[in-house]
Amino acid sequence: MAENSTHGIRADGPAGTGRPPHSATGVRKRLAAARRTLSTGAAEDAAGLFRAAREDAARLGLVEEQFTALLGLGECGLETGELAEARDHFATAEGLLAEEPLPRRVPALRGRATAHLLAGELRYACYLLETTVEALTASGTHDAEALMHLHTASIAPYMDMGAHARAVHAAQLAQSLAPQVRDPALVAGMHRGVARTLIAEGRIAEADASLARAQELYRKLGVRTDLAHCHWMRGYVRSQAGDLEGAESELRTARDMLAAKRAVLFTTQVEVELADVLRRRGKAAAAAELLSPLLAPSALGAERGAVHAGGAHRLLGLIAEERGEHESAEEHYCSALSLLERTGAAGDLADLCRLLGDLLRRTGRVEAALDAYRTGLGHRAAPGTTTLGPAPPPPPY
């Protein structure tokens, strides 16, 4: 990063502060301490440190340090689930470097896209990432770290939207950049993202190996949040492979690590996936007990993890259906459908519409069941996906 952020500071410090010029060093030390706290401790504690460092940096006119502090505040917001605040911090950081080359702003753009992804705004997250890649390409800029940031970040929304081919292509591009990237955290994130595409292709052993590489890098760096995310993903891998006992163990480890850091949003999302494993292991009561508190607006919802909130309703619907409580099951499925329709999570929507349609058919409501099935098909057949004829009409349900 350019060391030009202290331009304009007089020998006796900025007007009105009485601070000597070496206070800039103090700000950087505070930022390093805030970063360590975010890596190993609670995001709320780190946010206080980042906020204080940002205020000092603003008084001293240290633009680069303000940018770093805002990125830190945005990351804290992602962990605590304050997604609107996180977006604002990342957007302010972008504005600070508006006159700088685009690669300098990419970490903030990626953070903003991640906030939209967590809020369930998958299409907009993809739009941000894709347009930034296009702008880099148009400018003739080949910045390996910036491109790896963008391609890695695009894997998750592509997968959630059912765009598997695009996700695989993004993963391949990110992998091809690895030899040019020196940041081990960025490389670890790439391995974690690639694992997601390998799972979808049924390459479970390779996905697990990719996650193992990411875990090793995160351990060396001492980044507990990302290490917890690796346990989370390994739990998902084991769940997909049918190893429910191993999945439960990995997910509990991830949940405990994230809860210790008071990473509220990520903890509740892991608990939804843990509840799914518990239900599949025949522990429906334990799953329901884990899920019920997550449906409070302060835990999950349309603006705070819509995909996992929809997942929680889906699971509670399954549990109710298994108990013969068909009305309750239908209510949960419809709540899930309402949440997921805003996200464009095609695979989750199709599965949910199948569950709702099957329930309605079994209870004798054949026309309503057909509408539910058509809704699921409508989300799979979007404009631009049909070879012949006009775009399919929107589903009636």
XYZ file of C-alpha atoms in Angstrom, residues 42-328:
287
model
C -15.225 -11.092 19.972
C -16.251 -8.956 17.010
C -17.955 -6.466 19.336
C -14.668 -5.853 21.176
C -12.785 -5.531 17.894
C -15.364 -3.031 16.602
C -14.636 -0.697 19.515
C -10.921 -0.787 18.716
C -11.487 -0.234 14.996
C -13.827 2.682 15.765
C -11.267 4.395 17.994
C -8.508 3.862 15.428
C -10.704 5.291 12.683
C -11.423 8.431 14.714
C -7.714 8.993 15.343
C -6.883 8.318 11.700
C -9.502 10.861 10.600
C -8.041 13.512 12.923
C -4.582 12.846 11.513
C -5.767 12.755 7.909
C -4.584 9.157 7.449
C -6.726 7.966 4.539
C -5.195 4.497 4.224
C -5.667 3.813 7.941
C -9.272 5.045 7.811
C -9.868 2.617 4.938
C -8.379 -0.273 6.943
C -10.467 0.619 10.003
C -13.663 0.760 7.931
C -12.918 -2.649 6.426
C -12.486 -3.984 9.960
C -15.770 -2.441 11.090
C -17.506 -3.982 8.075
C -16.131 -7.431 8.911
C -17.291 -7.012 12.510
C -20.779 -6.204 11.211
C -20.805 -9.374 9.119
C -20.008 -11.485 12.191
C -22.545 -9.831 14.479
C -25.258 -9.777 11.813
C -25.500 -5.987 11.540
C -25.547 -6.294 7.771
C -26.873 -2.811 6.939
C -24.120 -1.243 9.053
C -21.539 -3.523 7.450
C -22.653 -2.430 3.970
C -22.392 1.213 5.001
C -18.866 0.753 6.351
C -17.707 -0.983 3.174
C -19.384 1.661 0.986
C -17.711 4.473 2.981
C -14.373 2.715 2.570
C -14.922 2.577 -1.205
C -15.680 6.278 -1.218
C -12.450 7.104 0.582
C -10.427 5.587 -2.245
C -12.740 6.699 -5.056
C -9.857 8.321 -6.936
C -7.523 5.356 -6.454
C -7.108 2.483 -8.953
C -9.952 -0.061 -8.788
C -7.848 -2.931 -7.312
C -7.329 -0.861 -4.160
C -11.105 -0.738 -3.619
C -11.754 -4.430 -4.312
C -11.597 -5.598 -0.641
C -14.373 -3.118 0.192
C -16.418 -4.113 -2.869
C -16.071 -7.763 -1.935
C -17.164 -6.973 1.634
C -20.246 -5.167 0.381
C -21.111 -8.097 -1.893
C -20.729 -10.502 1.054
C -23.126 -8.392 3.136
C -25.712 -8.576 0.344
C -25.146 -12.341 0.059
C -25.714 -12.885 3.788
C -28.894 -10.816 3.597
C -30.153 -13.155 0.864
C -29.644 -10.677 -2.006
C -27.837 -13.208 -4.177
C -28.396 -11.610 -7.555
C -27.157 -8.213 -6.438
C -24.085 -9.783 -4.833
C -23.294 -11.467 -8.171
C -23.922 -8.213 -10.037
C -21.428 -6.310 -7.872
C -18.737 -8.944 -8.298
C -19.299 -9.477 -12.031
C -19.316 -5.774 -12.911
C -16.115 -5.250 -10.937
C -14.394 -8.102 -12.810
C -15.615 -6.590 -16.098
C -14.280 -3.160 -15.098
C -10.880 -4.637 -14.243
C -10.787 -6.473 -17.564
C -11.844 -3.390 -19.539
C -9.112 -1.327 -17.910
C -6.484 -3.887 -18.862
C -5.583 -4.316 -15.201
C -4.394 -7.756 -14.129
C -4.174 -7.682 -10.363
C -4.027 -11.292 -9.163
C -5.087 -10.563 -5.569
C -8.036 -8.398 -6.631
C -9.209 -11.015 -9.124
C -8.874 -13.840 -6.594
C -10.934 -11.791 -4.106
C -13.706 -11.401 -6.680
C -13.737 -14.901 -8.185
C -13.620 -16.583 -4.759
C -16.449 -14.385 -3.439
C -18.659 -15.201 -6.429
C -18.604 -18.974 -5.834
C -21.131 -18.993 -2.962
C -23.862 -16.857 -4.603
C -23.483 -18.757 -7.871
C -23.904 -22.069 -6.039
C -26.920 -20.832 -4.058
C -28.573 -19.633 -7.260
C -27.985 -22.981 -8.955
C -25.475 -21.566 -11.463
C -23.069 -24.478 -10.983
C -21.180 -24.002 -14.234
C -20.427 -20.383 -13.370
C -19.348 -21.357 -9.869
C -16.959 -23.993 -11.223
C -15.534 -21.513 -13.725
C -14.989 -18.939 -10.958
C -13.273 -21.591 -8.827
C -10.990 -22.574 -11.711
C -10.037 -18.945 -12.326
C -9.304 -18.426 -8.621
C -7.140 -21.551 -8.533
C -5.172 -20.422 -11.595
C -4.254 -17.188 -9.785
C -2.877 -18.912 -6.665
C 0.796 -18.978 -7.807
C 0.696 -15.166 -8.158
C -0.861 -14.457 -4.743
C 1.251 -14.059 -1.612
C -1.523 -13.465 0.940
C -2.040 -16.833 2.711
C -5.475 -15.816 4.031
C -6.637 -15.112 0.501
C -5.314 -18.477 -0.722
C -7.025 -20.230 2.192
C -10.320 -18.577 1.278
C -9.863 -19.787 -2.290
C -9.431 -23.395 -1.086
C -12.587 -23.042 1.018
C -14.585 -21.723 -1.927
C -13.299 -24.394 -4.302
C -14.454 -27.072 -1.846
C -18.038 -25.896 -2.355
C -17.902 -26.649 -6.091
C -16.219 -30.008 -5.521
C -19.053 -31.051 -3.199
C -21.604 -30.234 -5.908
C -19.689 -32.454 -8.325
C -19.661 -35.349 -5.847
C -15.883 -35.133 -5.357
C -16.115 -35.445 -1.588
C -12.552 -36.590 -0.887
C -11.119 -33.723 -2.944
C -13.402 -31.225 -1.191
C -12.225 -32.483 2.189
C -8.588 -32.201 1.074
C -9.168 -28.624 -0.090
C -10.675 -27.743 3.277
C -7.764 -29.385 5.074
C -5.360 -27.091 3.183
C -7.442 -24.068 4.141
C -7.546 -25.150 7.792
C -3.783 -25.517 7.932
C -3.286 -21.998 6.607
C -5.833 -20.527 9.015
C -4.217 -22.310 11.969
C -0.854 -20.796 11.104
C -2.466 -17.365 10.829
C -4.445 -17.797 14.057
C -7.723 -16.720 12.423
C -10.380 -18.444 14.506
C -13.457 -17.246 12.612
C -12.254 -18.636 9.302
C -11.019 -21.803 11.020
C -14.533 -22.233 12.411
C -15.914 -21.772 8.891
C -13.714 -24.670 7.750
C -15.180 -26.930 10.464
C -18.613 -25.712 9.355
C -17.897 -26.620 5.735
C -16.407 -29.979 6.708
C -19.607 -30.678 8.605
C -21.529 -29.916 5.425
C -19.240 -32.230 3.436
C -19.780 -35.090 5.894
C -23.522 -34.439 5.896
C -23.629 -34.658 2.095
C -21.635 -37.897 2.218
C -24.047 -39.436 4.757
C -21.583 -39.375 7.685
C -24.061 -37.777 10.074
C -22.073 -38.511 13.240
C -18.974 -36.844 11.762
C -21.123 -33.955 10.493
C -22.598 -33.369 13.938
C -19.135 -33.324 15.516
C -17.748 -30.795 12.996
C -20.810 -28.545 13.209
C -20.759 -28.541 17.015
C -17.074 -27.584 16.918
C -17.844 -24.739 14.510
C -20.773 -23.542 16.608
C -18.748 -23.557 19.832
C -15.881 -21.625 18.216
C -18.203 -19.019 16.727
C -20.269 -18.684 19.910
C -17.064 -18.098 21.904
C -16.296 -15.208 19.536
C -19.879 -13.918 19.867
C -20.241 -14.169 16.074
C -24.027 -14.131 16.375
C -25.105 -14.436 12.751
C -22.693 -17.216 11.824
C -23.525 -19.123 15.028
C -27.244 -19.148 14.248
C -26.599 -20.234 10.652
C -24.489 -23.170 11.835
C -27.264 -24.119 14.268
C -29.726 -24.448 11.370
C -27.411 -26.916 9.632
C -26.754 -28.743 12.910
C -30.520 -29.057 13.416
C -30.825 -30.657 9.978
C -28.226 -33.270 10.940
C -29.934 -33.912 14.290
C -33.295 -34.469 12.583
C -31.730 -36.878 10.108
C -30.189 -38.752 13.039
C -33.638 -39.243 14.567
C -33.280 -36.455 17.145
C -36.269 -34.389 16.008
C -37.019 -32.966 19.464
C -33.457 -31.728 19.885
C -33.557 -30.224 16.390
C -36.838 -28.389 17.079
C -35.484 -27.094 20.392
C -32.426 -25.715 18.584
C -34.466 -24.124 15.789
C -37.292 -22.379 17.623
C -35.216 -19.491 19.095
C -33.715 -18.835 15.659
C -37.044 -17.702 14.222
C -37.098 -14.527 16.317
C -36.556 -11.439 14.108
C -33.403 -10.598 16.071
C -31.838 -13.956 15.135
C -32.614 -14.531 11.460
C -34.994 -13.061 8.932
C -35.411 -11.437 5.550
C -32.638 -8.910 6.256
C -30.427 -11.169 8.333
C -29.732 -14.532 6.778
C -32.856 -15.183 4.695
C -31.565 -18.471 3.232
C -30.933 -19.989 6.654
C -34.167 -18.522 8.069
C -35.981 -20.262 5.229
C -34.032 -23.413 6.053
C -35.167 -23.244 9.678
C -38.823 -23.033 8.617
C -38.274 -25.896 6.164
C -36.884 -28.128 8.914
C -39.665 -27.238 11.350
C -42.136 -28.046 8.576
C -40.552 -31.467 8.093
C -40.664 -32.136 11.840
C -44.323 -31.068 12.028
C -45.191 -33.245 9.023
C -43.492 -36.261 10.616
C -45.670 -35.673 13.703
C -48.813 -35.531 11.567
C -49.271 -31.791 12.202
C -50.085 -30.938 8.594
C -51.423 -27.414 9.157
C -48.317 -26.394 11.084
